[in-house]
CSV table of C-alpha atoms in Angstrom, one decimal:
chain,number,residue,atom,x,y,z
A,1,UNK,CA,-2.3,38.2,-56.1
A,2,UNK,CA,-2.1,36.7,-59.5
A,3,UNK,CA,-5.0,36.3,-61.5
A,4,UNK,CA,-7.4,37.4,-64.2
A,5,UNK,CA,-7.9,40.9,-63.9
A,6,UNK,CA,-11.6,41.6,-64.3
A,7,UNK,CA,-11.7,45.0,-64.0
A,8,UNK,CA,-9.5,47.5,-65.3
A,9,UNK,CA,-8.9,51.4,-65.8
A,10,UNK,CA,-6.5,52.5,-67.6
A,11,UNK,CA,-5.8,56.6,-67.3
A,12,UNK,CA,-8.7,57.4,-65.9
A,13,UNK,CA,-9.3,61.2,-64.8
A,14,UNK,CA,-12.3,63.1,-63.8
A,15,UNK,CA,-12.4,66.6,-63.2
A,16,UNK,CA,-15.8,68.4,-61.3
A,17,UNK,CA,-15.4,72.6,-62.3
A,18,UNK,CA,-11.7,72.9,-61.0
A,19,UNK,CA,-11.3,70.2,-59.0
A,20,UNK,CA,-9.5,67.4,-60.1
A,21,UNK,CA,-11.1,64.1,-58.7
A,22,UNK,CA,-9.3,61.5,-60.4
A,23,UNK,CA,-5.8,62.1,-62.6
A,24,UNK,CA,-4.4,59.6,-64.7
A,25,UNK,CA,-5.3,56.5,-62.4
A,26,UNK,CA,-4.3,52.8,-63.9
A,27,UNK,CA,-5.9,49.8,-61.6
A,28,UNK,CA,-6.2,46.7,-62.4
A,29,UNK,CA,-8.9,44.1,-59.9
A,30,UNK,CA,-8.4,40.2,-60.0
A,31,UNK,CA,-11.7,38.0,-60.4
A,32,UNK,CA,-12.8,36.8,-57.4
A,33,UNK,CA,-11.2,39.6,-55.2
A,34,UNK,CA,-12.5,41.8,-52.1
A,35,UNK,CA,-10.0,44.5,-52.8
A,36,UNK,CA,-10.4,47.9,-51.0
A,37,UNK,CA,-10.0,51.3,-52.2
A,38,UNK,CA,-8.7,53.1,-48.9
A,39,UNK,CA,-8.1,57.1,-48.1
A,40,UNK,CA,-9.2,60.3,-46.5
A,41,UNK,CA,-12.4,62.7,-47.4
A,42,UNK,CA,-11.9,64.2,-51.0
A,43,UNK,CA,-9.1,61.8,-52.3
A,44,UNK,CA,-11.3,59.8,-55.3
A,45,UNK,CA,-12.2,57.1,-54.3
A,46,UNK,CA,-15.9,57.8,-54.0
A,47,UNK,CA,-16.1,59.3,-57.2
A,48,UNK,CA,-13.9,55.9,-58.2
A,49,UNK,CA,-16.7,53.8,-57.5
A,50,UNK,CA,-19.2,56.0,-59.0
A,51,UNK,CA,-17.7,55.9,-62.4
A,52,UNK,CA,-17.4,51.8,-62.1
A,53,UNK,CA,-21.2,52.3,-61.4
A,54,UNK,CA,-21.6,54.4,-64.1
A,55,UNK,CA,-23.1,57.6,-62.5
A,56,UNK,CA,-20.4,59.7,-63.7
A,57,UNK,CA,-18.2,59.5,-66.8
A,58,UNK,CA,-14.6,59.6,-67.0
A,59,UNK,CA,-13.1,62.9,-68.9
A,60,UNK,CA,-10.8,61.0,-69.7
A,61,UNK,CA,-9.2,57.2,-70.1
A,62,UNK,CA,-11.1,53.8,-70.6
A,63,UNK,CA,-12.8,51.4,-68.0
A,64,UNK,CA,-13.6,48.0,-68.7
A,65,UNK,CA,-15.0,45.0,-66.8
A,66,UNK,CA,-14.5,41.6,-67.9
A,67,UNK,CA,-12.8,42.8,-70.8
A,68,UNK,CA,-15.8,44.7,-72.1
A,69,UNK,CA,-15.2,49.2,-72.2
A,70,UNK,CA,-18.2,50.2,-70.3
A,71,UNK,CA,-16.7,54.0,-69.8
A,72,UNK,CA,-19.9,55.2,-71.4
A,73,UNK,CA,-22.6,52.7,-71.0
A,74,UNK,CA,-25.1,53.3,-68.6
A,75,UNK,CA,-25.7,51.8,-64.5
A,76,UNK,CA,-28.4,49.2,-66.0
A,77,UNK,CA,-26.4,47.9,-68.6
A,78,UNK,CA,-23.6,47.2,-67.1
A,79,UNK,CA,-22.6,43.8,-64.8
A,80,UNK,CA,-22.3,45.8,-61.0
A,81,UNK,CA,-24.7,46.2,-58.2
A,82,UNK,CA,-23.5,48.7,-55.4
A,83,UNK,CA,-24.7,48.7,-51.6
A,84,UNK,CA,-25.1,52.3,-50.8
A,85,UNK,CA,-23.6,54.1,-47.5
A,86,UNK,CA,-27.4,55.1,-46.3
A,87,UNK,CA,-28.6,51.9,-48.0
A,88,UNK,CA,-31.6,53.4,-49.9
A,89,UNK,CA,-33.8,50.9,-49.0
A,90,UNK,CA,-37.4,51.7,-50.0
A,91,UNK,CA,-39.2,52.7,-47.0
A,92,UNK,CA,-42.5,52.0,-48.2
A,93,UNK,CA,-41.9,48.5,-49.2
A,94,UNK,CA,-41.1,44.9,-46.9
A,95,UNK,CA,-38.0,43.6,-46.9
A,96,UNK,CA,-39.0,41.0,-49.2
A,97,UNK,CA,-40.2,43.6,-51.3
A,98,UNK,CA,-36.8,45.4,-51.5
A,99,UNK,CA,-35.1,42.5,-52.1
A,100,UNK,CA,-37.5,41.7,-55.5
A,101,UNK,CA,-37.6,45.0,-56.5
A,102,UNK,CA,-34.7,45.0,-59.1
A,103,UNK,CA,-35.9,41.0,-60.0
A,104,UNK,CA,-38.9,42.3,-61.0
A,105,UNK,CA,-37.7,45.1,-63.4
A,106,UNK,CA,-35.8,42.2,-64.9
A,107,UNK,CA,-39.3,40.7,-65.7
A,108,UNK,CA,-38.5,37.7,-64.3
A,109,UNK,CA,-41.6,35.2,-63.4
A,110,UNK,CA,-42.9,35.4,-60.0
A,111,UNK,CA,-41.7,31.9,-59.3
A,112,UNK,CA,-38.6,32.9,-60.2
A,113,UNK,CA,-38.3,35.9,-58.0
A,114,UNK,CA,-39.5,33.6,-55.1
A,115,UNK,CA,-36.8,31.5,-55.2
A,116,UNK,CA,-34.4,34.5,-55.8
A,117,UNK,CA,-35.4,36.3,-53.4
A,118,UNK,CA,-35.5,33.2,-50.7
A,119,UNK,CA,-31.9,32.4,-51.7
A,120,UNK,CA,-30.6,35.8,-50.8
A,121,UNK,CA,-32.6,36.1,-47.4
A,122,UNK,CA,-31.1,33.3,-46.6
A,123,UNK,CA,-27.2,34.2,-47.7
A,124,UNK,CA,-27.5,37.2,-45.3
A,125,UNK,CA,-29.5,34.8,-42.3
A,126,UNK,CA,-32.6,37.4,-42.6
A,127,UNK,CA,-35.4,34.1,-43.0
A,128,UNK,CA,-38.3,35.2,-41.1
A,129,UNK,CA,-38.0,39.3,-41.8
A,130,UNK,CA,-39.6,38.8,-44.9
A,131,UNK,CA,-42.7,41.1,-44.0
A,132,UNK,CA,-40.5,43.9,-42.1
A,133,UNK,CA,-40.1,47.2,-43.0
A,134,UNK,CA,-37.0,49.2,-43.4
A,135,UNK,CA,-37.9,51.0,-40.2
A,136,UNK,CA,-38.5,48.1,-38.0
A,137,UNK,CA,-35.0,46.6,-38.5
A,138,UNK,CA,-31.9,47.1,-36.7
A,139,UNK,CA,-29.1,48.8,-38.6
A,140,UNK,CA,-27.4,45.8,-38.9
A,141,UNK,CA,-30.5,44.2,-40.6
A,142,UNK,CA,-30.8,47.1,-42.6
A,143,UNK,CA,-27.3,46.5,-44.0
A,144,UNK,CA,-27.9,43.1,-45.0
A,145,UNK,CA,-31.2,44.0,-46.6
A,146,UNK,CA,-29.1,46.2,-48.8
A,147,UNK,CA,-26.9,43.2,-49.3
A,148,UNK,CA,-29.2,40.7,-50.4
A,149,UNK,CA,-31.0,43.7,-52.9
A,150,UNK,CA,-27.5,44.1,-54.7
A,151,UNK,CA,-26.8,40.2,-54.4
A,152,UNK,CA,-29.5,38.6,-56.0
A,153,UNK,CA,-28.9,40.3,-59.3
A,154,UNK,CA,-26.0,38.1,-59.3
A,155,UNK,CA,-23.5,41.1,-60.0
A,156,UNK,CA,-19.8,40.2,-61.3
A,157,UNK,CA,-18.8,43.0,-59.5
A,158,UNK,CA,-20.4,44.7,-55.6
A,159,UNK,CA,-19.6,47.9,-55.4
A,160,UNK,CA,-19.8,49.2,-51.6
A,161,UNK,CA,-19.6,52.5,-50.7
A,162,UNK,CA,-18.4,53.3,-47.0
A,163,UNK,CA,-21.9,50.2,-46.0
A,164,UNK,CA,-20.8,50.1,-42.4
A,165,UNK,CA,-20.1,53.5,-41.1
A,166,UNK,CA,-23.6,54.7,-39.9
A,167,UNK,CA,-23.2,51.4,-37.6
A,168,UNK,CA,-21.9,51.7,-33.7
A,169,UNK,CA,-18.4,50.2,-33.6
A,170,UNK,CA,-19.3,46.7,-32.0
A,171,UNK,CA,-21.6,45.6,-34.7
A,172,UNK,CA,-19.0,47.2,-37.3
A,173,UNK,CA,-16.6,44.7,-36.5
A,174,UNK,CA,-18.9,41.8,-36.7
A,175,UNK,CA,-20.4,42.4,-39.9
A,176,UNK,CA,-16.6,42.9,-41.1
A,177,UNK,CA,-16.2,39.5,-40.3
A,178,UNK,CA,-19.5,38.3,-42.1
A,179,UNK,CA,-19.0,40.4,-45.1
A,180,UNK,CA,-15.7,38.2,-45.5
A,181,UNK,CA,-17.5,35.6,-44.9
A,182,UNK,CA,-20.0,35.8,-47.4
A,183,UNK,CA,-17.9,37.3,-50.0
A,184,UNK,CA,-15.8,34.0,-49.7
A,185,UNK,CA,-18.7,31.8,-50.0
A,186,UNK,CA,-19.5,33.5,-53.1
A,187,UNK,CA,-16.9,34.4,-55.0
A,188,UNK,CA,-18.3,37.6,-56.1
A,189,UNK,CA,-15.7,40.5,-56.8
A,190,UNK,CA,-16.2,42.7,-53.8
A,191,UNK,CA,-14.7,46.8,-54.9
A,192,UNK,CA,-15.1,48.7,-51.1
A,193,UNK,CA,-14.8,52.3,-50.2
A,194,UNK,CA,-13.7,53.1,-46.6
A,195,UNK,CA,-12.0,55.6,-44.8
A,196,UNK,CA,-11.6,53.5,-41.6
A,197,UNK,CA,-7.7,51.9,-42.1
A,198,UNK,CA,-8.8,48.7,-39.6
A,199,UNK,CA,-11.4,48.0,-41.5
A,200,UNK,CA,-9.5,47.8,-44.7
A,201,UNK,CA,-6.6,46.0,-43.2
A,202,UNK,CA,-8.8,43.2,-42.1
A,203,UNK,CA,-10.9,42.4,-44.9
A,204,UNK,CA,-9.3,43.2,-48.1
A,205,UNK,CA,-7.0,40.7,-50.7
A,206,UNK,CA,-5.2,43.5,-51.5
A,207,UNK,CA,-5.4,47.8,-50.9
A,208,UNK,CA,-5.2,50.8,-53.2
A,209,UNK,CA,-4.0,53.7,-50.7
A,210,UNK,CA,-5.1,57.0,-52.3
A,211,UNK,CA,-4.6,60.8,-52.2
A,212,UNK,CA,-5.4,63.6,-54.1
A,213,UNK,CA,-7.1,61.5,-56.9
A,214,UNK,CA,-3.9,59.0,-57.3
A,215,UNK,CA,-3.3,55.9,-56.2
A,216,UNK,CA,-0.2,56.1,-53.9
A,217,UNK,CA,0.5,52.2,-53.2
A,218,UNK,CA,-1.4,48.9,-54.2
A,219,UNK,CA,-0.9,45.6,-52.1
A,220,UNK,CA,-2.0,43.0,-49.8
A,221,UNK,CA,-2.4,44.8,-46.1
A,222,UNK,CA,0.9,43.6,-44.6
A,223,UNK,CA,2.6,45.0,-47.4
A,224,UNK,CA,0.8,48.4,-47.5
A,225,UNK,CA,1.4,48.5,-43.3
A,226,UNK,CA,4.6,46.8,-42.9
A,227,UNK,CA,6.0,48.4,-46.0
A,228,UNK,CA,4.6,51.6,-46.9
A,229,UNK,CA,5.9,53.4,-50.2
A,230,UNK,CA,6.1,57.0,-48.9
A,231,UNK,CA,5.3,59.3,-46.0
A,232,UNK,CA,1.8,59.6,-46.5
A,233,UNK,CA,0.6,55.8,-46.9
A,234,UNK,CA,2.9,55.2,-43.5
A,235,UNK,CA,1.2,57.5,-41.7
A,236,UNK,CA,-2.5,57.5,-42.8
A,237,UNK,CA,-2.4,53.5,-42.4
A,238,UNK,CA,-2.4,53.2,-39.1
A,239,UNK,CA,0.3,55.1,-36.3
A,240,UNK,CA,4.2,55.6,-37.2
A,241,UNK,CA,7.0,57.6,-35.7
A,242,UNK,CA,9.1,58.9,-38.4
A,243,UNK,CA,12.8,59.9,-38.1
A,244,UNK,CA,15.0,61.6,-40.2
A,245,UNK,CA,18.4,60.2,-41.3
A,246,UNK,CA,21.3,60.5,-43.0
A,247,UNK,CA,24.2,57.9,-44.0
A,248,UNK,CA,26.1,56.6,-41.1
A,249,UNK,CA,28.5,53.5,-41.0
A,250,UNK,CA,26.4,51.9,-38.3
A,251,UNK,CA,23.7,52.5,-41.2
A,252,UNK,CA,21.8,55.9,-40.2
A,253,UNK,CA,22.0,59.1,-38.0
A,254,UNK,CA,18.6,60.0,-36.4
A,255,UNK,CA,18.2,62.7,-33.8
A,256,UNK,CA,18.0,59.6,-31.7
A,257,UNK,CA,21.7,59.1,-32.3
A,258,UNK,CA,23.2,56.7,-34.6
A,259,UNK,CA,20.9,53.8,-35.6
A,260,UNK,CA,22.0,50.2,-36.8
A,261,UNK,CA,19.8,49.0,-40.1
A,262,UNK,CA,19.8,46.1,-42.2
A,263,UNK,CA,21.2,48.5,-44.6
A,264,UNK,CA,23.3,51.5,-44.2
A,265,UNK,CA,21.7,54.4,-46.0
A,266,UNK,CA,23.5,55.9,-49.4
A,267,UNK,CA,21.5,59.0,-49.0
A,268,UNK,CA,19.2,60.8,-46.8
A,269,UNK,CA,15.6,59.5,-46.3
A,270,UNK,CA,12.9,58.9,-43.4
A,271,UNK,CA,12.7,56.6,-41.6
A,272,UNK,CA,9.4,54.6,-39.9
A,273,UNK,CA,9.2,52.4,-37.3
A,274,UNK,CA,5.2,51.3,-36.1
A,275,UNK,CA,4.6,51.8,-32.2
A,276,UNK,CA,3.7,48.2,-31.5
A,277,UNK,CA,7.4,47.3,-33.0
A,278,UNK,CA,9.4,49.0,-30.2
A,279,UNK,CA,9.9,47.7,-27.1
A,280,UNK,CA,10.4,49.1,-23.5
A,281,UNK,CA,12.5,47.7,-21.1
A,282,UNK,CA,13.4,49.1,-17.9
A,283,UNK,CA,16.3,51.0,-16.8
A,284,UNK,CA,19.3,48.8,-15.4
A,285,UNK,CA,20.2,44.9,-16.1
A,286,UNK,CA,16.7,44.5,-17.4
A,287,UNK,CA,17.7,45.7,-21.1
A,288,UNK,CA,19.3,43.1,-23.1
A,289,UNK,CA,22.8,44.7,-24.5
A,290,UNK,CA,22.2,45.5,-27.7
A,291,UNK,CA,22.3,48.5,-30.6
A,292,UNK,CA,19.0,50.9,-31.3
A,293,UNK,CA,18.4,51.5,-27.3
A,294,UNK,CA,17.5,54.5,-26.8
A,295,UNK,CA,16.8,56.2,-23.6
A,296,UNK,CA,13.7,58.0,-22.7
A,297,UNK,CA,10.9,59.2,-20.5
A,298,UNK,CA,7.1,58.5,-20.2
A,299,UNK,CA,5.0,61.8,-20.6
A,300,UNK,CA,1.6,59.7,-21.5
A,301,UNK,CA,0.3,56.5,-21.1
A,302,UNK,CA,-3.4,55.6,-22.7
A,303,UNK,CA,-5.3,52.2,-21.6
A,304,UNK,CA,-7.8,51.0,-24.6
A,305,UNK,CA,-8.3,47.3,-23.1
A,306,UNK,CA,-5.9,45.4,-24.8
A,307,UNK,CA,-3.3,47.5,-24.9
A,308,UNK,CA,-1.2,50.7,-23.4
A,309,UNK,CA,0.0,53.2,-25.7
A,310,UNK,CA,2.8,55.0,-24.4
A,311,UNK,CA,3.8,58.7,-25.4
A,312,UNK,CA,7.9,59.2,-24.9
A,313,UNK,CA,10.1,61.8,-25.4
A,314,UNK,CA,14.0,61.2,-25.7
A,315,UNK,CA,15.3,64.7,-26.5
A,316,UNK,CA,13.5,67.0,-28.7
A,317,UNK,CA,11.7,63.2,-30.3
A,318,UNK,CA,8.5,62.3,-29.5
A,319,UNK,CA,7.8,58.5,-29.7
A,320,UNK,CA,4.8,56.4,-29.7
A,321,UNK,CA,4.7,52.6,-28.2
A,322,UNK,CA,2.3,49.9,-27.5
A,323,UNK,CA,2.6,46.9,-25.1
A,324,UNK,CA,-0.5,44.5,-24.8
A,325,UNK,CA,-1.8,44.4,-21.1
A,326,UNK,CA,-1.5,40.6,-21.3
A,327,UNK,CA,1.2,39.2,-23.4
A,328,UNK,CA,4.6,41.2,-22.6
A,329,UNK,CA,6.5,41.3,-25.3
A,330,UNK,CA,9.9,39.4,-24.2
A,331,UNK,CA,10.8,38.4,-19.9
A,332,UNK,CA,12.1,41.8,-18.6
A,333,UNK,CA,9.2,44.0,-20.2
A,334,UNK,CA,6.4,45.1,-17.7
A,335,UNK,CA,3.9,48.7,-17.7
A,336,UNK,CA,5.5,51.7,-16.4
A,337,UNK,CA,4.8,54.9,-14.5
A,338,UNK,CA,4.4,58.2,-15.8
A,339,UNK,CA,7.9,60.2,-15.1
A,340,UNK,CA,9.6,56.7,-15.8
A,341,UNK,CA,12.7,56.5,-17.3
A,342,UNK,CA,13.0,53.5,-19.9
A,343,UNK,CA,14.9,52.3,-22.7
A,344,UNK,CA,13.2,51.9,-26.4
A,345,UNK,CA,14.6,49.4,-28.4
A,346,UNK,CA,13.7,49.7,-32.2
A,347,UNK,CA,14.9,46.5,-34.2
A,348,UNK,CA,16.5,47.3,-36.7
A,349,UNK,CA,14.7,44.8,-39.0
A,350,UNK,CA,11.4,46.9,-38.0
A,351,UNK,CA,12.8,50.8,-39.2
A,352,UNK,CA,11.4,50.8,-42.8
A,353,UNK,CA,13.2,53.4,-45.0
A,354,UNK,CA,11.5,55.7,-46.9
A,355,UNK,CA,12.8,58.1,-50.0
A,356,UNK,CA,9.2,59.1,-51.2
């Protein structure tokens, strides 16, 4: 995504006692983007968004939004709003009130803050709620509350830390779509903190994949996914099987046997290969004639719905496909039996070599 970068850290590091939250990290976020930073407990990316905010101060390195360094000023001063994971909506006040609060600090008239504050309600489709307290709204609601707050301080940057993981799973994955939505409408650069990979795969521009307080790989989501940089972005974003390999004339040898790639290997790397790529046929004139089929035996099969996951074993390699209950993947591919024998065909357009 090419653009004008409207925030930007440069060698950024922050240390808490002995721990090292954040070392050395260089980002760069496009105006106008929803851009997720994604990874597990304890790799940064909390304390990330807490030094954009300006709780916390970088040790070391420079941050700046919209060309300004604001790597010392203060929360008020600078142009970001953030939506909180537990929302910290004032319990004593409506949700009109909530949504005025920070208005109000501004000083602006009360005309002002009327129309402000009906603008917002409206952007997050909470007209009518006006005289509801934090306690009498639905999670969902409270969300948006929280939204509309941040919003109508008309923020260059939202900051959102982790807003939809108190919610059950159902609503989760309609406000997903609403937050999109919304962020579209407005243009506002959206900066979002989430653990949950789906979640990041389907609303972000682009991803920053973290660990350890670095940034392992920056992209749009196909690219993270279908082309992770190393071992640990391939297998926190989403499943993988992994095989090691070595140079081969065919292009690798796995402990699946040789393996044909769209490149032969020079030297010895991993290789990946995402479940819902391979594809099961049956034993006999079912299986198109072809290289990368390897025979094997289902130990495991999980329903979730839409799809069967099943758990193979070919030799001492444990495999992981998917099939979708209702769109078989090519004629000759149907469920199977646990016990079954089957073959696994893994294109070789789909192994994605790693070095890292």
């Amino acid at each position: 995504m090419a653009g004008e970068a409207l925030v930007r850290l440069v060698g950024v590091s922050k240390r808490f006692g002995e721990v090292v939250a954040l070392d050395g990290v260089d980002l760069e976020v496009q105006k106008g983007e929803f851009f997720s930073l994604l990874g597990p407990s304890g790799c940064g990316k909390t304390t990330l968004l807490r030094l954009l905010a300006g709780f916390d101060t970088p040790d070391a390195g420079r941050i700046e939004i919209a060309g300004r360094d604001v790597s010392r000023v203060p929360p008020y001063d600078r142009p970001v709003n953030t939506v909180f994971q537990n929302y910290a909506l004032f319990p004593h006040m409506t949700v009109e009130g909530n949504v005025a609060f920070g208005l109000r600090m501004k000083g602006l008239s009360p005309g002002e803050v009327r129309k402000k504050v009906a603008w917002a309600l409206e952007l997050v489709d909470l007209v009518g709620l006006e005289r509801r307290y934090p306690r009498e709204l639905s999670g969902g609601q409270r969300q948006r509350v929280a939204l509309a707050r941040a919003l109508v301080l008309e923020p260059q940057v939202l900051l959102l830390d982790e807003p939809l993981s108190a919610l059950d799973l159902k609503l989760r994955q309609e406000l997903r779509v609403e937050l999109m939505q919304l962020q579209r409408r407005l243009g506002t650069t959206f900066i979002f903190v989430t653990h949950d990979q789906e979640e990041a795969l389907v609303m972000s521009d682009r991803i920053a994949v973290m660990r350890s307080g670095r940034i392992e790989q920056v992209g749009l989501p196909d690219e993270v996914y279908e082309r992770p940089k190393n071992r640990f972005v391939a297998d926190f974003l989403g499943r993988s099987n992994l095989l090691p390999a070595k140079p081969h004339p065919l292009g690798a040898e796995t402990p699946l046997g040789p393996l044909r790639l769209k490149e032969p290997l020079v030297r010895e790397a991993l290789l990946v290969i995402r479940p819902e790529k391979i594809r099961l046929y049956p034993l006999g004139n079912g299986a198109p004639a072809r290289d990368n089929l390897v025979r094997a035996k289902v130990e495991e099969i999980v329903y979730t719905g839409a799809e069967n996951q099943y758990y193979l074993r070919s030799g001492e390699v444990r495999l992981l496909a998917y099939t979708l209950n209702q769109d078989l993947q090519e004629p000759g591919a149907e469920e199977f039996s646990y016990g079954e024998e089957v073959l696994c065909y893994l294109p070789p357009e789909n192994l994605v070599v790693l070095h890292e």
